[in-house]
Short mmCIF file of C-alpha atoms in Angstrom, two decimals:
data_model
loop_
_atom_site.label_atom_id
_atom_site.label_comp_id
_atom_site.label_asym_id
_atom_site.label_seq_id
_atom_site.Cartn_x
_atom_site.Cartn_y
_atom_site.Cartn_z
CA MET N 11 0.00 0.00 0.00
CA LEU N 12 2.73 2.45 0.93
CA ARG N 13 4.60 1.74 -2.30
CA ASN N 14 1.46 2.39 -4.37
CA LEU N 15 0.83 5.63 -2.49
CA LEU N 16 4.37 6.84 -3.15
CA ASP N 17 4.14 5.91 -6.83
CA GLU N 18 0.86 7.79 -7.18
CA ALA N 19 2.25 10.85 -5.41
CA TYR N 20 5.31 10.82 -7.65
CA SER N 21 3.14 10.53 -10.77
CA GLU N 22 1.07 13.53 -9.70
CA PHE N 23 4.25 15.46 -9.02
CA LEU N 24 5.52 14.75 -12.53
CA LYS N 25 2.19 15.82 -14.03
CA GLN N 26 2.53 19.20 -12.36
CA ASP N 27 6.02 19.57 -13.78
CA GLN N 28 4.72 18.93 -17.28
CA THR N 29 2.65 22.12 -17.14
CA LYS N 30 5.63 24.28 -16.20
CA THR N 31 9.13 25.02 -17.41
CA MET N 32 11.64 23.79 -14.85
CA VAL N 33 14.89 25.73 -14.52
CA HIS N 34 17.95 24.23 -12.80
CA ARG N 35 21.07 26.20 -11.94
CA GLY N 36 24.49 24.57 -11.79
CA LEU N 37 26.29 25.18 -8.49
CA PHE N 38 30.02 24.88 -8.96
CA SER N 39 30.70 25.05 -5.23
CA GLN N 40 28.37 22.15 -4.37
CA LEU N 41 28.67 20.22 -7.64
CA TYR N 42 24.99 19.70 -8.24
CA TRP N 43 22.04 21.13 -10.16
CA GLN N 44 19.71 23.16 -7.98
CA ARG N 45 16.07 23.38 -8.98
CA CYS N 46 15.75 27.13 -8.69
CA MET N 47 12.62 28.07 -10.61
CA GLU N 48 9.42 26.80 -12.14
CA ARG N 49 7.56 29.05 -14.51
CA PRO N 50 4.52 28.81 -16.74
CA PRO N 51 5.61 28.10 -20.32
CA ARG N 52 6.06 31.28 -22.29
CA ARG N 53 4.08 31.28 -25.50
CA LEU N 54 6.15 31.60 -28.62
CA HIS N 55 3.94 34.26 -30.18
CA THR N 56 4.93 36.66 -27.38
CA ILE N 57 8.55 36.58 -28.59
CA ILE N 58 8.99 39.37 -31.12
CA ALA N 59 11.87 38.84 -33.53
CA SER N 60 12.81 39.32 -37.16
CA PRO N 61 10.54 37.53 -39.67
CA GLY N 62 11.47 33.88 -40.06
CA LEU N 63 13.88 33.78 -37.12
CA LYS N 64 11.62 31.89 -34.72
CA GLU N 65 10.28 29.55 -37.36
CA SER N 66 13.73 28.46 -38.53
CA VAL N 67 14.87 27.58 -35.00
CA ILE N 68 11.61 25.87 -34.05
CA ASP N 69 11.69 23.70 -37.16
CA ASP N 70 15.33 22.78 -36.52
CA VAL N 71 14.71 21.80 -32.89
CA LYS N 72 11.58 19.86 -33.84
CA ASP N 73 13.50 17.86 -36.43
CA PHE N 74 16.35 17.19 -34.00
CA LEU N 75 14.01 15.74 -31.35
CA LEU N 76 12.35 13.24 -33.72
CA PRO N 77 13.09 9.57 -32.87
CA GLU N 78 14.10 8.89 -36.47
CA THR N 79 16.63 11.73 -36.25
CA GLN N 80 18.28 10.07 -33.27
CA SER N 81 18.48 6.79 -35.19
CA TRP N 82 19.91 8.57 -38.22
CA TYR N 83 22.64 10.20 -36.11
CA GLY N 84 23.54 6.78 -34.72
CA ASP N 85 23.64 5.12 -38.14
CA CYS N 86 25.95 7.86 -39.43
CA GLY N 87 28.18 7.74 -36.37
CA ILE N 88 27.42 11.35 -35.48
CA PRO N 89 26.97 12.37 -31.82
CA TRP N 90 23.31 13.19 -31.23
CA ARG N 91 23.50 16.75 -29.97
CA ARG N 92 22.69 20.21 -31.27
CA GLY N 93 24.24 23.60 -30.58
CA TYR N 94 22.91 27.12 -31.11
CA LEU N 95 24.48 30.54 -30.68
CA PHE N 96 22.02 33.34 -29.93
CA SER N 97 23.79 36.62 -30.64
CA GLY N 98 22.60 40.20 -30.42
CA PRO N 99 22.34 43.33 -28.26
CA SER N 100 20.89 43.19 -24.77
CA GLY N 101 17.11 43.09 -24.61
CA THR N 102 16.56 41.54 -28.03
CA GLY N 103 15.00 38.31 -26.73
CA LYS N 104 17.80 35.73 -26.58
CA THR N 105 17.04 34.40 -23.10
CA SER N 106 13.28 34.81 -23.50
CA PHE N 107 13.32 32.75 -26.69
CA SER N 108 15.32 30.03 -24.93
CA LEU N 109 12.64 29.82 -22.23
CA ALA N 110 9.86 29.78 -24.81
CA LEU N 111 11.54 26.94 -26.74
CA ALA N 112 11.89 24.87 -23.58
CA GLY N 113 8.23 25.40 -22.74
CA HIS N 114 7.07 24.61 -26.27
CA PHE N 115 8.96 21.31 -26.43
CA LYS N 116 8.44 20.49 -22.72
CA LEU N 117 12.17 20.46 -21.98
CA ARG N 118 13.98 21.32 -18.77
CA ILE N 119 16.52 24.12 -18.66
CA TYR N 120 19.95 23.67 -17.09
CA THR N 121 21.80 26.96 -16.93
CA LEU N 122 25.45 27.69 -16.13
CA SER N 123 27.36 30.94 -15.74
CA LEU N 124 30.96 30.44 -16.81
CA ASN N 125 31.87 33.68 -15.02
CA SER N 126 31.29 32.12 -11.60
CA ARG N 127 34.30 32.58 -9.32
CA ASN N 128 33.87 28.99 -8.10
CA GLY N 129 33.97 27.54 -11.59
CA ASN N 130 36.85 25.42 -12.82
CA GLU N 131 37.31 22.64 -15.34
CA ASP N 132 36.85 19.82 -12.82
CA SER N 133 33.58 21.23 -11.48
CA LEU N 134 32.31 21.88 -15.01
CA ALA N 135 33.11 18.29 -16.00
CA SER N 136 31.40 16.98 -12.87
CA LEU N 137 28.21 18.93 -13.55
CA SER N 138 28.13 17.72 -17.15
CA ARG N 139 27.98 14.05 -16.16
CA PRO N 140 24.53 12.48 -16.58
CA SER N 141 24.64 10.97 -13.08
CA ARG N 142 24.82 14.37 -11.41
CA ALA N 143 21.26 14.67 -10.12
CA SER N 144 19.71 17.62 -8.34
CA GLY N 145 20.33 17.63 -4.64
CA SER N 146 23.34 15.31 -4.69
CA GLY N 147 26.92 16.37 -4.83
CA GLY N 148 30.04 17.16 -2.91
CA GLN N 149 32.20 20.10 -2.10
CA ASN N 150 34.46 21.92 -4.50
CA ASP N 151 37.01 24.03 -2.68
CA GLU N 152 39.30 24.53 -5.65
CA ARG N 153 38.78 27.81 -7.43
CA GLY N 154 40.08 28.74 -10.81
CA ARG N 155 39.20 29.68 -14.33
CA ILE N 156 37.76 27.55 -17.09
CA SER N 157 40.09 27.38 -20.07
CA LEU N 158 38.87 27.30 -23.65
CA SER N 159 40.24 23.79 -24.16
CA GLY N 160 38.41 22.60 -21.05
CA LEU N 161 35.15 24.08 -22.27
CA LEU N 162 35.57 22.57 -25.74
CA ASN N 163 36.20 19.16 -24.21
CA ILE N 164 32.93 19.41 -22.30
CA LEU N 165 31.02 20.43 -25.43
CA ASP N 166 32.17 17.67 -27.76
CA GLY N 167 34.87 15.62 -26.04
CA THR N 168 34.81 11.85 -25.65
CA SER N 169 32.84 12.09 -22.40
CA SER N 170 30.42 14.83 -23.48
CA GLN N 171 26.72 14.20 -23.08
CA GLU N 172 24.45 13.28 -25.98
CA GLY N 173 20.75 13.93 -26.41
CA ARG N 174 21.05 17.54 -25.36
CA ILE N 175 20.47 20.95 -26.91
CA LEU N 176 23.05 23.60 -26.07
CA ILE N 177 22.15 27.27 -26.36
CA MET N 178 24.90 29.85 -25.88
CA THR N 179 23.95 33.52 -25.65
CA THR N 180 26.25 36.48 -26.21
CA ASN N 181 26.07 40.19 -26.88
CA HIS N 182 29.30 40.13 -28.89
CA ALA N 183 29.81 37.10 -31.09
CA GLU N 184 32.85 38.76 -32.65
CA HIS N 185 34.71 38.39 -29.35
CA LEU N 186 34.34 34.60 -29.25
CA ASP N 187 37.12 32.26 -30.29
CA LYS N 188 36.50 30.66 -33.67
CA ALA N 189 37.19 27.22 -32.21
CA LEU N 190 34.06 27.60 -30.09
CA LEU N 191 31.91 28.31 -33.14
CA ARG N 192 32.91 25.50 -35.47
CA PRO N 193 30.18 23.12 -36.77
CA GLY N 194 29.45 20.38 -34.29
CA ARG N 195 29.68 22.83 -31.42
CA VAL N 196 27.54 25.58 -32.92
CA ASP N 197 25.28 24.19 -35.64
CA MET N 198 23.19 27.33 -36.09
CA THR N 199 23.91 30.97 -35.35
CA VAL N 200 20.83 33.10 -34.74
CA ASN N 201 21.22 36.88 -34.87
CA PHE N 202 18.76 38.91 -32.81
CA THR N 203 18.39 42.53 -33.88
CA LEU N 204 17.03 45.80 -32.60
CA SER N 205 13.43 46.55 -33.50
CA ASP N 206 12.51 47.52 -37.03
CA ARG N 207 9.12 48.95 -37.93
CA THR N 208 7.47 45.53 -38.27
CA MET N 209 8.75 44.43 -34.86
CA SER N 210 7.70 47.70 -33.20
CA ALA N 211 4.15 47.26 -34.48
CA ALA N 212 4.10 43.62 -33.33
CA ILE N 213 5.24 44.58 -29.83
CA PHE N 214 2.46 47.17 -29.64
CA ARG N 215 -0.14 44.60 -30.70
CA ASN N 216 1.15 42.09 -28.16
CA ILE N 217 0.82 44.61 -25.32
CA PHE N 218 -2.62 45.92 -26.24
CA SER N 219 -4.27 42.84 -27.76
CA ASN N 220 -6.05 42.21 -24.46
CA LEU N 221 -8.22 45.24 -25.22
CA CYS N 222 -9.84 43.18 -27.98
CA LYS N 223 -11.13 40.58 -25.54
CA GLU N 224 -14.64 40.58 -24.18
CA VAL N 225 -14.92 42.07 -20.70
CA LYS N 226 -17.28 40.58 -18.14
CA SER N 227 -19.74 43.06 -16.73
CA GLN N 228 -19.53 43.33 -12.97
CA GLY N 229 -22.69 42.13 -11.27
CA ALA N 230 -24.25 41.02 -14.53
CA ALA N 231 -26.52 38.00 -14.24
CA GLY N 232 -25.11 34.83 -15.74
CA GLY N 233 -21.69 36.40 -16.26
CA ALA N 234 -22.79 38.48 -19.23
CA CYS N 235 -20.04 40.05 -21.30
CA LYS N 236 -19.86 43.47 -22.79
CA ALA N 237 -18.25 44.41 -26.07
CA PRO N 238 -14.44 44.66 -26.17
CA ARG N 239 -12.93 48.11 -25.83
CA ARG N 240 -11.08 47.85 -29.15
CA THR N 241 -11.45 45.83 -32.31
CA PHE N 242 -8.53 43.96 -33.87
CA SER N 243 -8.67 46.35 -36.80
CA GLU N 244 -8.34 49.34 -34.49
CA ILE N 245 -5.36 47.83 -32.67
CA GLU N 246 -3.75 47.07 -36.03
CA ASP N 247 -4.10 50.69 -37.14
CA LEU N 248 -2.83 51.98 -33.79
CA SER N 249 0.19 49.68 -33.96
CA GLU N 250 1.17 51.09 -37.34
CA ALA N 251 0.81 54.63 -36.01
CA PHE N 252 3.07 53.76 -33.08
CA ALA N 253 5.69 52.08 -35.29
CA ALA N 254 5.82 55.16 -37.52
CA LYS N 255 7.04 57.22 -34.55
CA ILE N 256 9.84 54.82 -33.57
CA PRO N 257 13.08 55.04 -35.58
CA PRO N 258 14.08 51.55 -36.79
CA GLY N 259 17.23 49.95 -35.46
CA GLU N 260 17.47 52.16 -32.37
CA PHE N 261 15.58 50.33 -29.61
CA SER N 262 15.48 46.76 -28.36
CA PRO N 263 12.16 44.95 -27.92
CA ALA N 264 12.71 45.13 -24.15
CA GLU N 265 13.03 48.92 -24.27
CA LEU N 266 9.85 49.33 -26.30
CA GLN N 267 8.00 46.91 -24.05
CA GLY N 268 9.14 48.84 -20.97
CA TYR N 269 7.83 52.09 -22.44
CA LEU N 270 4.49 50.59 -23.46
CA LEU N 271 3.95 49.01 -20.04
CA HIS N 272 3.81 52.50 -18.55
CA HIS N 273 0.78 53.12 -20.77
CA ARG N 274 -0.91 49.76 -20.26
CA GLY N 275 -4.54 50.00 -21.32
CA LYS N 276 -3.98 53.43 -22.92
CA PRO N 277 -2.79 52.88 -26.50
CA GLU N 278 -3.52 56.44 -27.62
CA ALA N 279 -1.40 57.85 -24.79
CA ALA N 280 1.45 55.52 -25.77
CA ILE N 281 1.34 56.82 -29.33
CA ALA N 282 1.10 60.46 -28.25
CA GLY N 283 4.26 60.23 -26.15
CA ALA N 284 6.26 57.87 -28.37
CA GLU N 285 8.19 60.43 -30.40
CA TYR N 286 9.11 62.49 -27.35
CA TRP N 287 10.24 59.36 -25.46
CA ALA N 288 12.33 58.17 -28.41
CA ARG N 289 13.98 61.58 -28.84
CA GLU N 290 14.81 61.98 -25.15
CA THR N 291 16.12 58.42 -24.86
CA ILE N 292 18.48 58.87 -27.81
CA LEU N 293 19.67 62.26 -26.51
CA ASP N 294 20.40 60.73 -23.11
CA ARG N 295 22.45 57.99 -24.79
CA ILE N 296 24.50 60.56 -26.70
CA LYS N 297 25.07 62.57 -23.55
CA ASP N 298 26.11 59.48 -21.56
CA GLU N 299 28.56 58.48 -24.29
CA LYS N 300 30.10 61.96 -24.26
CA SER N 301 30.33 61.89 -20.46
CA VAL N 302 32.30 58.65 -20.61
CA VAL N 303 34.67 60.09 -23.21
CA ILE N 304 35.22 63.30 -21.23
CA ALA N 305 35.84 61.40 -18.00
CA SER N 306 38.27 59.08 -19.75
CA GLN N 307 40.18 61.96 -21.32
CA SER N 308 40.43 63.89 -18.07
CA SER N 309 41.82 60.89 -16.18
CA SER N 310 44.45 60.09 -18.80
CA ARG N 311 45.46 63.64 -19.82
CA ASP N 312 49.24 64.15 -19.85
CA ILE N 313 51.79 66.66 -21.09
CA ASP N 314 51.93 66.83 -24.86
CA SER N 315 55.41 65.93 -26.04
CA GLU N 316 55.27 68.71 -28.64
CA ASP N 317 54.62 71.39 -26.02
CA VAL N 318 57.51 70.49 -23.70
CA ASP N 319 61.15 70.35 -24.85
CA SER N 320 62.79 67.60 -22.82
CA GLU N 321 66.23 69.18 -23.29
CA ASP N 322 65.27 72.67 -22.08
CA VAL N 323 62.95 71.84 -19.19
CA ASP N 324 64.16 69.98 -16.14
CA SER N 325 61.66 67.88 -14.22
CA GLU N 326 62.31 69.94 -11.10
CA ASP N 327 61.42 73.16 -12.92
CA VAL N 328 57.93 72.05 -13.81
CA ASP N 329 55.19 72.89 -11.33
CA SER N 330 53.01 69.82 -10.89
CA GLU N 331 49.97 72.05 -10.58
CA ASP N 332 50.58 73.47 -14.04
CA VAL N 333 50.63 70.13 -15.84
CA ASP N 334 47.94 68.39 -13.82
CA SER N 335 44.71 67.55 -15.57
CA GLU N 336 42.23 70.39 -15.71
CA ASP N 337 39.48 70.45 -13.18
CA VAL N 338 36.29 69.02 -14.56
CA ASP N 339 32.98 70.21 -13.23
CA SER N 340 31.03 67.08 -12.40
CA GLU N 341 27.78 68.92 -12.95
CA GLU N 342 28.67 69.52 -16.58
CA ILE N 343 29.23 65.87 -17.44
CA ALA N 344 26.75 64.23 -15.09
CA PRO N 345 23.54 62.89 -16.68
CA GLU N 346 20.53 65.12 -16.28
CA ASP N 347 17.79 64.13 -13.91
CA ILE N 348 16.01 61.05 -15.19
CA ASP N 349 12.24 61.25 -15.41
CA ARG N 350 10.29 59.14 -13.00
CA PRO N 351 8.19 56.36 -14.59
CA LYS N 352 5.05 58.44 -14.30
CA ASP N 353 6.65 61.12 -16.47
CA ILE N 354 7.65 58.81 -19.31
CA GLY N 355 6.20 60.04 -22.57
CA ARG N 356 5.06 63.34 -21.02
CA PRO N 357 6.65 66.49 -22.51
CA ARG N 358 8.63 68.54 -20.00
CA LYS N 359 10.32 71.90 -20.09
CA ASP N 360 13.93 71.50 -21.09
CA SER N 361 16.60 74.16 -21.51
CA ARG N 362 18.35 72.25 -24.27
CA LYS N 363 17.38 72.67 -27.89
CA GLN N 364 14.32 70.69 -28.92
CA MET N 365 15.65 68.59 -31.77
CA THR N 366 13.74 66.32 -34.08
CA LEU N 367 14.55 62.63 -34.38
CA GLU N 368 15.86 63.23 -37.88
CA GLU N 369 18.32 65.84 -36.60
CA ILE N 370 19.48 63.60 -33.77
CA LEU N 371 19.99 60.51 -35.91
CA GLY N 372 21.75 62.58 -38.55
CA ARG N 373 24.57 63.38 -36.15
#
């Protein structure tokens, strides 16, 4: 009886897991995978990316997971594993798409940060073994860095795991060693981009599509519903109006989503403030970049070799105060006050010249 009860409880536990995406984090210090998160599967249509990007990856993963594909790999003597490199600026959907893929195919996620100070080649090899279950492990007191050769050996060495999908994410693919990107380690490179006009409109529709749903009337008998606040056609037109105010290739999907969330339920207000928000955001970026350059120059400023004759001027004759870097007023290079969230998209009085987006982007 007790055995049957335990089996039934375990079966129910597994059923609950099937409705969620399970995320496990590798702990280098303890040498085991910690179940750190369970989340509802993210729907793929909520991931906004360039046309065809999602479909190409989904089709590739689907084909890889087919039983006949596994048999084909075995017949050809090819290790049954697949590697992807998701590359692109921050906020373009690399991690979100990974979560959505796992939820769509009902796969678990095992995530590792190679920047961990406790990580070394031995601990990485230990975590990669199939017998390393969650909750079991030992201590790892040795600290060090993971070499490229050690990482490559884990990815496709003689003891590397089969039947897995590896997704690597990076903001700068050009900084990666070519050995890491060769076929067999990375089978498909997927480039995520900043939002173009099509993506901006799609993000708007995703945020405000709930306005097209029927709304239940409070206190209505039988749960009667009233008409939706917007039609799909209206949301489509509004999305195009919003996209027309956003310069393409300037903002990540995460940035646009963050702006639109401040106007949740108010699509017209989001459109009205879009151009102002875009202009101010770009101006702030330019100002921050200039601040970094000015601060860097002031800290590294030195005597110009053309201005000082080394034969005529002795080091003792030079007043250190005369050749020291010039004082920089921190108020001049510090970023201006950032608007609070409630002020996003709302025009404010500003002493600087009101420039159009065309003038800003033409710099």
